[in-house]
Short mmCIF file of C-alpha atoms and ligand atoms in Angstrom, two decimals:
data_model
loop_
_atom_site.label_atom_id
_atom_site.label_comp_id
_atom_site.label_asym_id
_atom_site.label_seq_id
_atom_site.Cartn_x
_atom_site.Cartn_y
_atom_site.Cartn_z
CA MET A 1 -38.02 -9.29 -81.02
CA GLN A 2 -41.44 -10.86 -81.46
CA ALA A 3 -41.77 -9.19 -84.86
CA VAL A 4 -38.29 -10.28 -85.89
CA LEU A 5 -38.50 -13.86 -84.68
CA GLY A 6 -42.11 -14.72 -85.61
CA VAL A 7 -42.76 -18.41 -84.85
CA GLU A 8 -39.44 -18.67 -82.98
CA TRP A 9 -40.51 -16.11 -80.38
CA GLU A 10 -41.67 -18.65 -77.80
CA ALA A 11 -38.50 -20.71 -78.06
CA PHE A 12 -36.46 -17.50 -77.69
CA GLN A 13 -38.41 -16.50 -74.57
CA ALA A 14 -37.96 -19.96 -73.07
CA ALA A 15 -34.20 -19.77 -73.70
CA LEU A 16 -34.02 -16.46 -71.83
CA SER A 17 -35.23 -18.15 -68.66
CA ALA A 18 -32.91 -21.18 -69.07
CA SER A 19 -29.49 -21.12 -67.43
CA PRO A 20 -26.66 -20.03 -69.74
CA PRO A 21 -24.30 -22.73 -71.05
CA VAL A 22 -20.82 -22.82 -69.48
CA SER A 23 -17.85 -22.71 -71.81
CA LEU A 24 -14.14 -22.01 -71.83
CA ARG A 25 -11.46 -21.59 -74.47
CA ALA A 26 -8.18 -23.47 -74.01
CA ASN A 27 -4.84 -21.73 -74.53
CA ALA A 28 -3.23 -23.89 -77.24
CA ALA A 29 0.22 -22.56 -76.26
CA LYS A 30 -0.15 -23.94 -72.72
CA TRP A 31 -2.83 -26.58 -72.29
CA PRO A 32 -4.47 -29.40 -74.32
CA GLY A 33 -8.01 -28.70 -72.98
CA PRO A 34 -10.22 -30.20 -70.25
CA ALA A 35 -10.19 -33.99 -69.80
CA GLN A 36 -13.96 -33.95 -69.29
CA HIS A 37 -16.31 -31.73 -71.20
CA ASP A 38 -19.79 -31.54 -72.66
CA GLY A 39 -18.89 -31.01 -76.33
CA ARG A 40 -16.86 -28.58 -78.42
CA THR A 41 -17.96 -25.23 -79.82
CA PRO A 42 -18.56 -25.85 -83.55
CA TRP A 43 -16.86 -22.62 -84.66
CA CYS A 44 -13.75 -22.58 -82.47
CA PRO A 45 -11.47 -25.63 -82.12
CA GLN A 46 -10.27 -24.54 -78.65
CA GLY A 47 -13.78 -23.95 -77.26
CA TYR A 48 -15.36 -26.46 -74.85
CA TYR A 49 -18.73 -26.64 -73.11
CA LEU A 50 -18.78 -27.87 -69.52
CA ALA A 51 -21.69 -29.80 -68.00
CA GLU A 52 -21.71 -27.52 -64.95
CA ARG A 53 -20.07 -24.35 -63.74
CA PRO A 54 -17.06 -24.98 -61.48
CA VAL A 55 -15.75 -22.22 -59.18
CA PHE A 56 -13.24 -21.08 -61.80
CA THR A 57 -11.52 -18.67 -59.38
CA LEU A 58 -10.44 -21.64 -57.26
CA ASP A 59 -8.86 -23.48 -60.21
CA PRO A 60 -5.10 -22.72 -60.34
CA LEU A 61 -5.11 -23.58 -64.07
CA LEU A 62 -7.15 -20.42 -64.74
CA HIS A 63 -4.44 -18.37 -63.01
CA ALA A 64 -1.75 -20.12 -65.05
CA GLY A 65 -3.45 -18.96 -68.27
CA ALA A 66 -4.42 -22.49 -69.32
CA TYR A 67 -7.83 -21.23 -70.44
CA TYR A 68 -10.14 -18.23 -70.61
CA VAL A 69 -13.75 -18.45 -69.45
CA GLN A 70 -15.68 -17.16 -72.46
CA GLU A 71 -19.27 -17.53 -73.56
CA ALA A 72 -19.42 -19.63 -76.71
CA SER A 73 -21.03 -17.26 -79.26
CA SER A 74 -18.14 -14.79 -78.87
CA MET A 75 -15.70 -17.52 -79.91
CA PHE A 76 -17.14 -17.19 -83.43
CA VAL A 77 -14.46 -14.52 -83.92
CA ALA A 78 -12.18 -17.54 -84.56
CA GLU A 79 -14.23 -18.60 -87.60
CA ALA A 80 -14.43 -14.99 -88.84
CA LEU A 81 -10.62 -14.72 -88.72
CA ARG A 82 -10.18 -18.07 -90.45
CA GLN A 83 -12.47 -17.07 -93.32
CA THR A 84 -11.19 -13.54 -93.91
CA LEU A 85 -7.41 -13.57 -93.38
CA ASP A 86 -4.34 -15.60 -94.28
CA LEU A 87 -3.26 -16.33 -90.72
CA SER A 88 0.06 -17.87 -91.79
CA ARG A 89 1.30 -14.40 -92.82
CA PRO A 90 2.69 -11.76 -90.45
CA LEU A 91 -0.22 -9.43 -89.73
CA LEU A 92 -0.60 -6.18 -87.83
CA ALA A 93 -3.76 -6.46 -85.74
CA LEU A 94 -5.65 -4.22 -83.34
CA ASP A 95 -8.49 -4.75 -80.89
CA LEU A 96 -9.89 -1.25 -80.28
CA ALA A 97 -12.17 -2.12 -77.32
CA ALA A 98 -10.38 -5.03 -75.74
CA ALA A 99 -11.07 -5.35 -71.98
CA PRO A 100 -11.40 -7.75 -70.28
CA GLY A 101 -9.61 -9.55 -73.10
CA GLY A 102 -11.82 -12.45 -74.22
CA LYS A 103 -11.55 -11.73 -77.93
CA SER A 104 -8.00 -10.40 -77.59
CA THR A 105 -6.71 -13.66 -76.12
CA LEU A 106 -8.49 -15.50 -78.94
CA ILE A 107 -6.95 -13.30 -81.65
CA ALA A 108 -3.47 -13.42 -80.07
CA GLY A 109 -3.67 -17.22 -80.08
CA MET A 110 -4.58 -17.39 -83.77
CA LEU A 111 -2.02 -14.99 -85.24
CA SER A 112 1.38 -16.25 -86.40
CA ALA A 113 4.35 -15.72 -84.05
CA ASP A 114 5.74 -13.03 -86.38
CA SER A 115 2.51 -11.02 -86.29
CA PHE A 116 2.04 -8.12 -83.89
CA PHE A 117 -1.13 -7.47 -81.96
CA ILE A 118 -2.18 -4.36 -80.00
CA ALA A 119 -5.00 -4.75 -77.48
CA ASN A 120 -6.43 -1.34 -76.58
CA GLU A 121 -8.78 -0.33 -73.79
CA VAL A 122 -9.75 3.26 -73.06
CA ILE A 123 -10.93 2.84 -69.43
CA ARG A 124 -7.99 2.69 -67.03
CA SER A 125 -9.43 0.24 -64.47
CA ARG A 126 -10.45 -2.12 -67.26
CA TYR A 127 -7.01 -1.72 -68.85
CA ASN A 128 -5.45 -3.32 -65.76
CA ILE A 129 -7.78 -6.32 -66.08
CA LEU A 130 -6.87 -6.60 -69.75
CA ARG A 131 -3.18 -6.54 -68.85
CA HIS A 132 -3.67 -9.32 -66.31
CA ASN A 133 -5.56 -11.55 -68.75
CA LEU A 134 -3.10 -11.06 -71.61
CA ALA A 135 -0.10 -11.51 -69.32
CA ARG A 136 -1.58 -14.84 -68.20
CA TRP A 137 -2.18 -15.82 -71.82
CA GLY A 138 1.59 -15.53 -72.17
CA LEU A 139 2.14 -14.73 -75.86
CA PRO A 140 4.96 -12.21 -76.33
CA ASN A 141 4.00 -10.61 -79.69
CA VAL A 142 1.38 -8.48 -77.94
CA ALA A 143 1.31 -4.90 -76.66
CA ILE A 144 -1.44 -3.24 -74.65
CA SER A 145 -2.50 0.39 -74.88
CA ASN A 146 -4.79 2.70 -72.95
CA HIS A 147 -6.18 5.18 -75.50
CA ASP A 148 -9.31 6.59 -77.01
CA PRO A 149 -9.78 5.08 -80.51
CA GLY A 150 -9.29 8.59 -81.98
CA ASP A 151 -5.71 8.68 -80.62
CA PHE A 152 -4.72 6.02 -83.16
CA ALA A 153 -5.22 8.48 -86.07
CA PRO A 154 -1.45 8.77 -86.86
CA LEU A 155 -1.49 5.00 -87.54
CA ALA A 156 -4.11 5.35 -90.30
CA GLY A 157 -3.90 2.83 -93.13
CA ARG A 158 -1.63 0.34 -91.35
CA PHE A 159 -3.70 -2.46 -89.82
CA ASP A 160 -4.50 -5.79 -91.50
CA LEU A 161 -7.16 -6.47 -88.89
CA VAL A 162 -9.18 -4.20 -86.61
CA LEU A 163 -11.68 -5.75 -84.22
CA THR A 164 -14.32 -3.37 -82.87
CA ASP A 165 -16.27 -5.18 -80.18
CA ALA A 166 -18.05 -2.01 -79.25
CA PRO A 167 -19.76 -1.11 -75.99
CA CYS A 168 -23.46 -1.87 -76.62
CA SER A 169 -26.87 -2.01 -74.95
CA GLY A 170 -26.23 -5.67 -74.01
CA GLU A 171 -29.60 -7.23 -74.92
CA GLY A 172 -27.84 -10.54 -75.54
CA LEU A 173 -26.72 -10.63 -71.91
CA PHE A 174 -30.14 -10.30 -70.29
CA ARG A 175 -30.21 -13.85 -68.91
CA LYS A 176 -26.61 -13.71 -67.65
CA ASP A 177 -26.46 -10.21 -66.25
CA PRO A 178 -29.47 -8.57 -64.53
CA ASP A 179 -27.65 -5.20 -64.68
CA ALA A 180 -27.96 -5.33 -68.46
CA ILE A 181 -31.77 -5.34 -68.07
CA ARG A 182 -31.75 -2.47 -65.58
CA GLU A 183 -29.50 -0.32 -67.78
CA TRP A 184 -31.46 -0.87 -70.99
CA SER A 185 -33.71 1.84 -72.47
CA PRO A 186 -34.58 2.98 -76.01
CA GLN A 187 -32.44 6.08 -75.35
CA GLN A 188 -29.54 3.82 -74.36
CA VAL A 189 -29.86 1.96 -77.68
CA ASN A 190 -29.67 5.23 -79.62
CA PHE A 191 -26.78 6.47 -77.52
CA CYS A 192 -24.85 3.22 -78.09
CA ALA A 193 -25.53 3.22 -81.84
CA ALA A 194 -24.16 6.75 -82.20
CA ARG A 195 -21.08 5.96 -80.08
CA GLN A 196 -20.44 2.77 -82.08
CA ARG A 197 -20.53 4.76 -85.30
CA ARG A 198 -17.89 7.16 -83.98
CA ILE A 199 -15.67 4.24 -82.95
CA LEU A 200 -16.25 2.54 -86.32
CA ALA A 201 -15.30 5.72 -88.18
CA ASP A 202 -11.95 5.63 -86.34
CA ALA A 203 -11.58 1.90 -87.03
CA VAL A 204 -12.15 2.33 -90.79
CA ARG A 205 -9.35 4.91 -91.05
CA LEU A 206 -6.90 2.51 -89.41
CA LEU A 207 -7.38 -0.29 -91.94
CA ALA A 208 -4.73 -0.94 -94.58
CA PRO A 209 -6.09 -1.45 -98.11
CA GLY A 210 -7.24 -5.09 -98.10
CA GLY A 211 -7.49 -4.98 -94.29
CA VAL A 212 -10.39 -6.61 -92.46
CA LEU A 213 -12.77 -4.97 -89.98
CA ILE A 214 -14.67 -7.27 -87.64
CA TYR A 215 -17.54 -5.50 -85.90
CA SER A 216 -19.41 -7.24 -83.10
CA THR A 217 -21.92 -6.51 -80.35
CA CYS A 218 -23.80 -8.56 -77.80
CA THR A 219 -27.16 -6.99 -78.61
CA TYR A 220 -30.08 -7.73 -80.97
CA ASN A 221 -31.49 -4.41 -82.14
CA PHE A 222 -30.93 -3.37 -85.76
CA GLU A 223 -29.81 0.18 -84.90
CA GLU A 224 -26.61 -1.07 -83.27
CA ASN A 225 -26.04 -3.93 -85.71
CA GLU A 226 -27.24 -3.98 -89.34
CA GLU A 227 -27.76 -0.21 -89.52
CA ASN A 228 -24.16 0.40 -88.49
CA ALA A 229 -23.09 -2.30 -90.96
CA GLU A 230 -25.05 -0.57 -93.70
CA TRP A 231 -23.30 2.68 -92.85
CA LEU A 232 -19.91 0.94 -93.10
CA GLN A 233 -20.76 -0.14 -96.64
CA ALA A 234 -22.65 2.90 -97.92
CA GLU A 235 -20.82 5.76 -96.21
CA ALA A 236 -17.44 4.40 -95.14
CA GLY A 237 -16.85 2.61 -98.45
CA LEU A 238 -16.01 -0.86 -97.09
CA GLU A 239 -16.80 -4.13 -98.90
CA TYR A 240 -19.13 -6.47 -97.06
CA VAL A 241 -17.58 -9.94 -96.60
CA PRO A 242 -20.34 -12.52 -96.01
CA LEU A 243 -19.23 -15.57 -94.02
CA THR A 244 -20.18 -19.12 -94.93
CA VAL A 245 -21.78 -20.92 -92.00
CA PRO A 246 -23.09 -24.49 -91.98
CA ARG A 247 -26.85 -24.51 -91.39
CA GLU A 248 -26.50 -26.95 -88.46
CA TRP A 249 -24.60 -24.36 -86.42
CA GLY A 250 -27.92 -22.57 -85.89
CA ILE A 251 -26.54 -19.10 -86.67
CA ALA A 252 -29.04 -16.74 -88.31
CA GLU A 253 -27.65 -14.94 -91.37
CA SER A 254 -29.12 -11.47 -91.76
CA ARG A 255 -28.75 -8.97 -94.59
CA PHE A 256 -25.41 -8.03 -93.03
CA GLY A 257 -23.59 -10.48 -90.80
CA CYS A 258 -24.44 -13.26 -88.36
CA ARG A 259 -26.90 -13.26 -85.46
CA PHE A 260 -26.69 -15.60 -82.51
CA TYR A 261 -29.92 -16.34 -80.64
CA PRO A 262 -29.87 -18.40 -77.43
CA HIS A 263 -32.69 -20.70 -78.61
CA ARG A 264 -30.71 -21.64 -81.74
CA VAL A 265 -27.12 -21.86 -80.50
CA ARG A 266 -25.48 -22.94 -77.24
CA GLY A 267 -24.35 -19.44 -76.38
CA GLU A 268 -25.49 -15.91 -75.57
CA GLY A 269 -26.93 -13.28 -77.88
CA PHE A 270 -24.27 -11.96 -80.24
CA TYR A 271 -23.85 -10.20 -83.59
CA LEU A 272 -20.80 -10.19 -85.87
CA VAL A 273 -20.13 -8.78 -89.31
CA CYS A 274 -16.96 -8.56 -91.47
CA PHE A 275 -15.84 -5.94 -93.98
CA ARG A 276 -12.76 -5.42 -96.11
CA LYS A 277 -11.21 -2.12 -97.14
CA PRO A 278 -10.91 -2.05 -100.94
CA GLY A 279 -7.54 -1.75 -102.65
CA ALA A 280 -4.27 -3.63 -102.75
CA LYS A 281 -1.94 -3.49 -99.79
CA ALA A 282 0.92 -1.03 -100.16
CA THR A 283 3.85 -0.80 -97.78
CA PRO A 284 3.02 2.09 -95.46
CA ASP A 285 5.56 4.89 -95.26
CA LYS A 286 8.15 4.50 -92.57
CA PRO A 287 7.95 7.35 -90.10
CA LYS A 288 10.72 9.78 -91.07
CA ARG A 289 12.09 10.27 -87.61
CA LEU A 290 10.83 8.74 -84.42
CA PRO A 291 10.20 11.21 -81.59
CA ALA A 292 11.84 10.57 -78.22
CA LEU A 293 10.31 7.29 -77.11
CA ARG A 294 9.41 6.28 -73.58
CA LEU A 295 10.98 2.84 -74.03
CA LYS A 296 14.52 2.56 -75.33
CA PRO A 297 16.65 -0.45 -76.24
CA THR A 298 18.37 -1.72 -73.09
CA ALA A 299 22.10 -1.22 -72.55
CA ALA A 300 24.11 -4.34 -73.47
CA LYS A 301 25.18 -5.24 -69.91
CA THR A 302 21.63 -5.15 -68.52
CA ALA A 303 20.32 -6.94 -71.60
CA ASP A 304 22.85 -9.77 -71.08
CA ILE A 305 21.60 -10.34 -67.53
CA ALA A 306 17.93 -10.34 -68.50
CA ALA A 307 18.53 -12.43 -71.64
CA THR A 308 19.48 -15.49 -69.58
CA TRP A 309 15.82 -15.72 -68.47
CA LEU A 310 14.51 -16.02 -72.04
CA LYS A 311 14.06 -19.11 -74.19
CA ARG A 312 15.30 -17.48 -77.42
CA PRO A 313 16.96 -14.21 -76.39
CA THR A 314 18.34 -13.41 -79.84
CA GLU A 315 14.78 -13.27 -81.17
CA MET A 316 13.71 -10.69 -78.59
CA ARG A 317 14.40 -6.95 -78.37
CA LEU A 318 14.87 -5.85 -74.77
CA LEU A 319 13.54 -2.40 -73.82
CA GLU A 320 13.87 -0.19 -70.78
CA ASP A 321 11.87 2.76 -69.43
CA ALA A 322 13.25 5.77 -67.55
CA ALA A 323 12.78 4.00 -64.19
CA GLY A 324 14.83 1.00 -65.36
CA ARG A 325 11.87 -1.37 -65.83
CA LEU A 326 12.61 -3.89 -68.55
CA SER A 327 10.23 -5.36 -71.09
CA ALA A 328 10.62 -7.33 -74.32
CA ILE A 329 9.05 -7.61 -77.73
CA PRO A 330 9.92 -10.08 -80.52
CA VAL A 331 12.41 -8.62 -83.01
CA THR A 332 9.81 -9.25 -85.74
CA ALA A 333 7.41 -6.84 -83.98
CA GLU A 334 9.99 -4.19 -83.16
CA GLU A 335 9.39 -1.83 -86.06
CA ALA A 336 5.60 -1.94 -85.65
CA PHE A 337 5.96 -1.42 -81.91
CA PHE A 338 8.17 1.65 -82.30
CA THR A 339 5.90 3.10 -84.98
CA ALA A 340 2.93 2.66 -82.66
CA SER A 341 4.87 4.08 -79.71
CA ALA A 342 5.61 7.22 -81.70
CA ALA A 343 1.85 7.83 -81.97
CA LEU A 344 0.64 6.52 -78.62
CA TYR A 345 2.10 7.44 -75.26
CA ARG A 346 0.39 4.72 -73.22
CA ILE A 347 1.45 1.54 -75.01
CA GLU A 348 3.64 -1.18 -73.51
CA PRO A 349 4.77 -4.69 -74.40
CA ILE A 350 2.79 -7.32 -72.50
CA LEU A 351 6.04 -9.06 -71.58
CA GLU A 352 7.48 -7.22 -68.59
CA LEU A 353 10.82 -8.68 -67.54
CA GLY A 354 11.47 -6.89 -64.25
CA GLU A 355 14.37 -4.75 -63.04
CA VAL A 356 18.09 -5.38 -62.81
CA LYS A 357 19.43 -4.47 -59.37
CA GLN A 358 23.00 -5.17 -58.24
CA GLY A 359 23.62 -7.36 -61.25
CA GLU A 360 20.51 -9.50 -60.69
CA LEU A 361 17.12 -9.52 -62.40
CA ILE A 362 14.16 -9.10 -60.06
CA PRO A 363 11.69 -10.92 -62.33
CA ALA A 364 8.24 -9.44 -63.08
CA PRO A 365 5.07 -11.54 -62.62
CA ALA A 366 4.34 -11.46 -66.37
CA LEU A 367 7.69 -13.11 -67.12
CA ALA A 368 6.69 -16.19 -65.09
CA LEU A 369 3.55 -16.58 -67.22
CA SER A 370 5.15 -15.92 -70.59
CA THR A 371 5.75 -18.64 -73.18
CA ALA A 372 9.05 -16.81 -73.87
CA LEU A 373 10.44 -17.77 -70.44
CA SER A 374 13.51 -20.03 -70.48
CA ASP A 375 12.88 -23.72 -69.71
CA SER A 376 15.90 -23.88 -67.40
CA ILE A 377 14.53 -21.76 -64.52
CA PRO A 378 14.36 -23.72 -61.22
CA SER A 379 10.80 -24.59 -60.28
CA VAL A 380 8.76 -26.20 -57.53
CA ASP A 381 5.58 -28.14 -58.31
CA LEU A 382 2.67 -27.34 -56.02
CA ASP A 383 -0.39 -29.46 -55.35
CA LYS A 384 -3.80 -27.76 -55.51
CA THR A 385 -3.88 -26.76 -51.83
CA GLN A 386 -0.38 -25.30 -52.00
CA ALA A 387 -1.16 -23.58 -55.31
CA LEU A 388 -4.25 -21.91 -53.82
CA ARG A 389 -2.24 -20.79 -50.78
CA TYR A 390 0.35 -19.37 -53.17
CA LEU A 391 -2.33 -17.58 -55.23
CA ARG A 392 -3.79 -16.07 -52.04
CA LYS A 393 -0.30 -14.70 -51.36
CA GLU A 394 0.05 -16.86 -48.24
CA ASP A 395 2.94 -19.15 -47.33
CA PRO A 396 2.48 -22.04 -49.78
CA GLN A 397 3.99 -24.43 -47.15
CA VAL A 398 6.37 -26.29 -49.42
CA PRO A 399 8.98 -28.29 -47.51
CA GLU A 400 11.99 -27.58 -49.72
CA VAL A 401 12.55 -24.63 -51.99
CA PRO A 402 15.98 -24.09 -53.59
CA ARG A 403 17.70 -20.78 -52.77
CA GLY A 404 17.03 -17.87 -55.10
CA TRP A 405 14.27 -17.23 -57.64
CA VAL A 406 12.02 -20.22 -58.22
CA LEU A 407 8.90 -20.70 -60.32
CA ALA A 408 5.79 -21.88 -58.49
CA ARG A 409 4.13 -24.34 -60.87
CA TYR A 410 0.83 -26.23 -60.95
CA GLN A 411 0.39 -29.17 -63.34
CA ASN A 412 3.62 -28.10 -65.08
CA LEU A 413 2.37 -24.56 -65.71
CA PRO A 414 4.04 -21.57 -64.02
CA LEU A 415 1.90 -19.45 -61.69
CA GLY A 416 4.47 -16.92 -60.50
CA TRP A 417 7.64 -16.32 -58.52
CA MET A 418 8.88 -17.42 -55.09
CA LYS A 419 12.25 -16.78 -53.54
CA GLY A 420 13.89 -19.48 -51.48
CA LEU A 421 15.82 -18.07 -48.50
CA GLY A 422 17.10 -21.30 -46.94
CA ASN A 423 14.80 -21.65 -43.95
CA ARG A 424 11.76 -19.94 -45.52
CA VAL A 425 10.23 -18.82 -48.78
CA ASN A 426 8.99 -15.42 -49.92
CA ASN A 427 5.86 -15.37 -52.04
CA TYR A 428 6.16 -12.85 -54.89
CA PHE A 429 2.66 -13.29 -56.31
CA PRO A 430 1.39 -9.73 -56.99
CA LYS A 431 -1.05 -8.40 -54.40
CA GLU A 432 -3.41 -7.01 -57.04
CA TRP A 433 -3.77 -10.44 -58.69
CA ARG A 434 -4.27 -12.47 -55.51
CA ILE A 435 -7.38 -14.61 -54.95
CA LEU A 436 -9.70 -13.19 -52.30
CA MET A 437 -12.19 -16.05 -52.47
CA ARG A 438 -12.23 -18.82 -49.82
CA GLU A 439 -13.44 -22.39 -50.25
CA GLY A 440 -17.23 -22.36 -50.56
CA GLY A 441 -17.13 -19.23 -52.70
CA LYS A 442 -16.93 -16.63 -49.86
CA VAL A 443 -14.83 -13.54 -50.58
CA LYS A 444 -12.50 -12.19 -47.91
CA GLY A 445 -12.45 -8.50 -47.03
N1 LIG B 1 -13.77 -7.28 -76.46
C1 LIG B 1 -13.95 -7.49 -75.04
C2 LIG B 1 -13.87 -8.97 -74.74
O1 LIG B 1 -14.18 -9.78 -75.62
O2 LIG B 1 -13.48 -9.34 -73.62
C3 LIG B 1 -15.22 -6.86 -74.54
C4 LIG B 1 -15.34 -5.41 -74.90
S1 LIG B 1 -16.72 -4.60 -74.23
C5 LIG B 1 -18.04 -5.19 -75.17
C6 LIG B 1 -16.51 -2.97 -74.82
C7 LIG B 1 -15.32 -2.23 -74.28
O3 LIG B 1 -15.29 -0.93 -74.86
C8 LIG B 1 -15.33 -2.02 -72.79
O4 LIG B 1 -14.14 -2.52 -72.23
C9 LIG B 1 -15.40 -0.50 -72.60
O5 LIG B 1 -14.64 -0.05 -71.51
C10 LIG B 1 -14.82 0.00 -73.90
N2 LIG B 1 -15.30 1.37 -74.25
C11 LIG B 1 -16.17 2.15 -73.60
N3 LIG B 1 -16.31 3.32 -74.23
C12 LIG B 1 -15.50 3.28 -75.29
C13 LIG B 1 -15.18 4.21 -76.34
N4 LIG B 1 -15.76 5.40 -76.40
N5 LIG B 1 -14.30 3.82 -77.26
C14 LIG B 1 -13.72 2.62 -77.21
N6 LIG B 1 -13.98 1.70 -76.27
C15 LIG B 1 -14.86 2.04 -75.32
#
């Protein structure tokens, strides 16, 4: 780094011992942004710096999907999308390495409503975290999948955007995450670079002609960054797309892509580069015959019951699995979803609706958080203490709850389901999402 940075070396070193800036990205579909902040991120209109770090876990707005806590450099993906794609068009987009979902929630928020976005994560435990974060984000034109990048091969040539935010040696996280320092070694760098190249080779195949590849890491070494970028141009035949960045943003432009150093930007170490696949976009072949799919369109009677919970039911296709669990995808995304489902066996719409039992929908947690939920569902507004009790899966202690299914809300944003039973209320917040932290930051259990 000393050789690369020259006279900037000391400033870089000093930044590594400073505390990292705190930032979050607001969910434009749910929340206008924090009333008090310490400036905006220059490259992402929804990004805000905070003067200090609150205990985010104890803020019900986080659990309502009002914002995502994301370090600021990573939000540059917003500027990369803006400069490389026509975001007013319907696009088919894929995040190949998506968990926990920082960049996926950003992408989902920038695509048009008639676009379709697949967020993929290969590691099962991380897939569940991804599902939680995207369910909270609440946008319905999203599916999540749990596959190795190589499994996407039958979908070659289809995607307008593929983000590959590859697992890396994490040099840019040294001041935030001591584990990143412990795990680093020159062998680890070489191992990561080779793995990234395998993932990138899969990513390149998936691009439609004219499609955009965004490759990013949170590390500084050239093996994992520019050398992989060079390979994308020289061996994989992609066109390098340089981005235009105002000098005052402090981003260092290298021979391929953009570098983020903590002494120059208010953010962590980060690298991002964009490429385009040459050629004009052709309409990909429709699959001749779809194999038996795990999710099937729901029978009319069940669909009618579930449809009453949706804002615009005619714009949604309702689906059902063999166990009777219902989910929904916008009609505009239906064809792309079925095509993807024919190739991938672990893909599901982010919008789970629940199950119909004895003529009644038992609503799923994701439905409460979705922007597709009907506005006419009964709700109860909780104050912060009640909301935290609700999120801990305790009795929220609300004096009056109407009978039946009711939304628990905080500052007008749904958190989840309760059921009023006359003299008491059942809390349907999912156990696996509940807050374990107590006031003062202590974690129970
Ligand atoms: N994009 C995420 C975000 O912004 O929140 C962070 C992604 S993280 C840098 C890289 C992800 O790649 C991890 O979730 C990791 O589990 C996943 N991963 C690990 N090995 C992989 C592989 N061989 N192929 C694809 N993804 C892999």
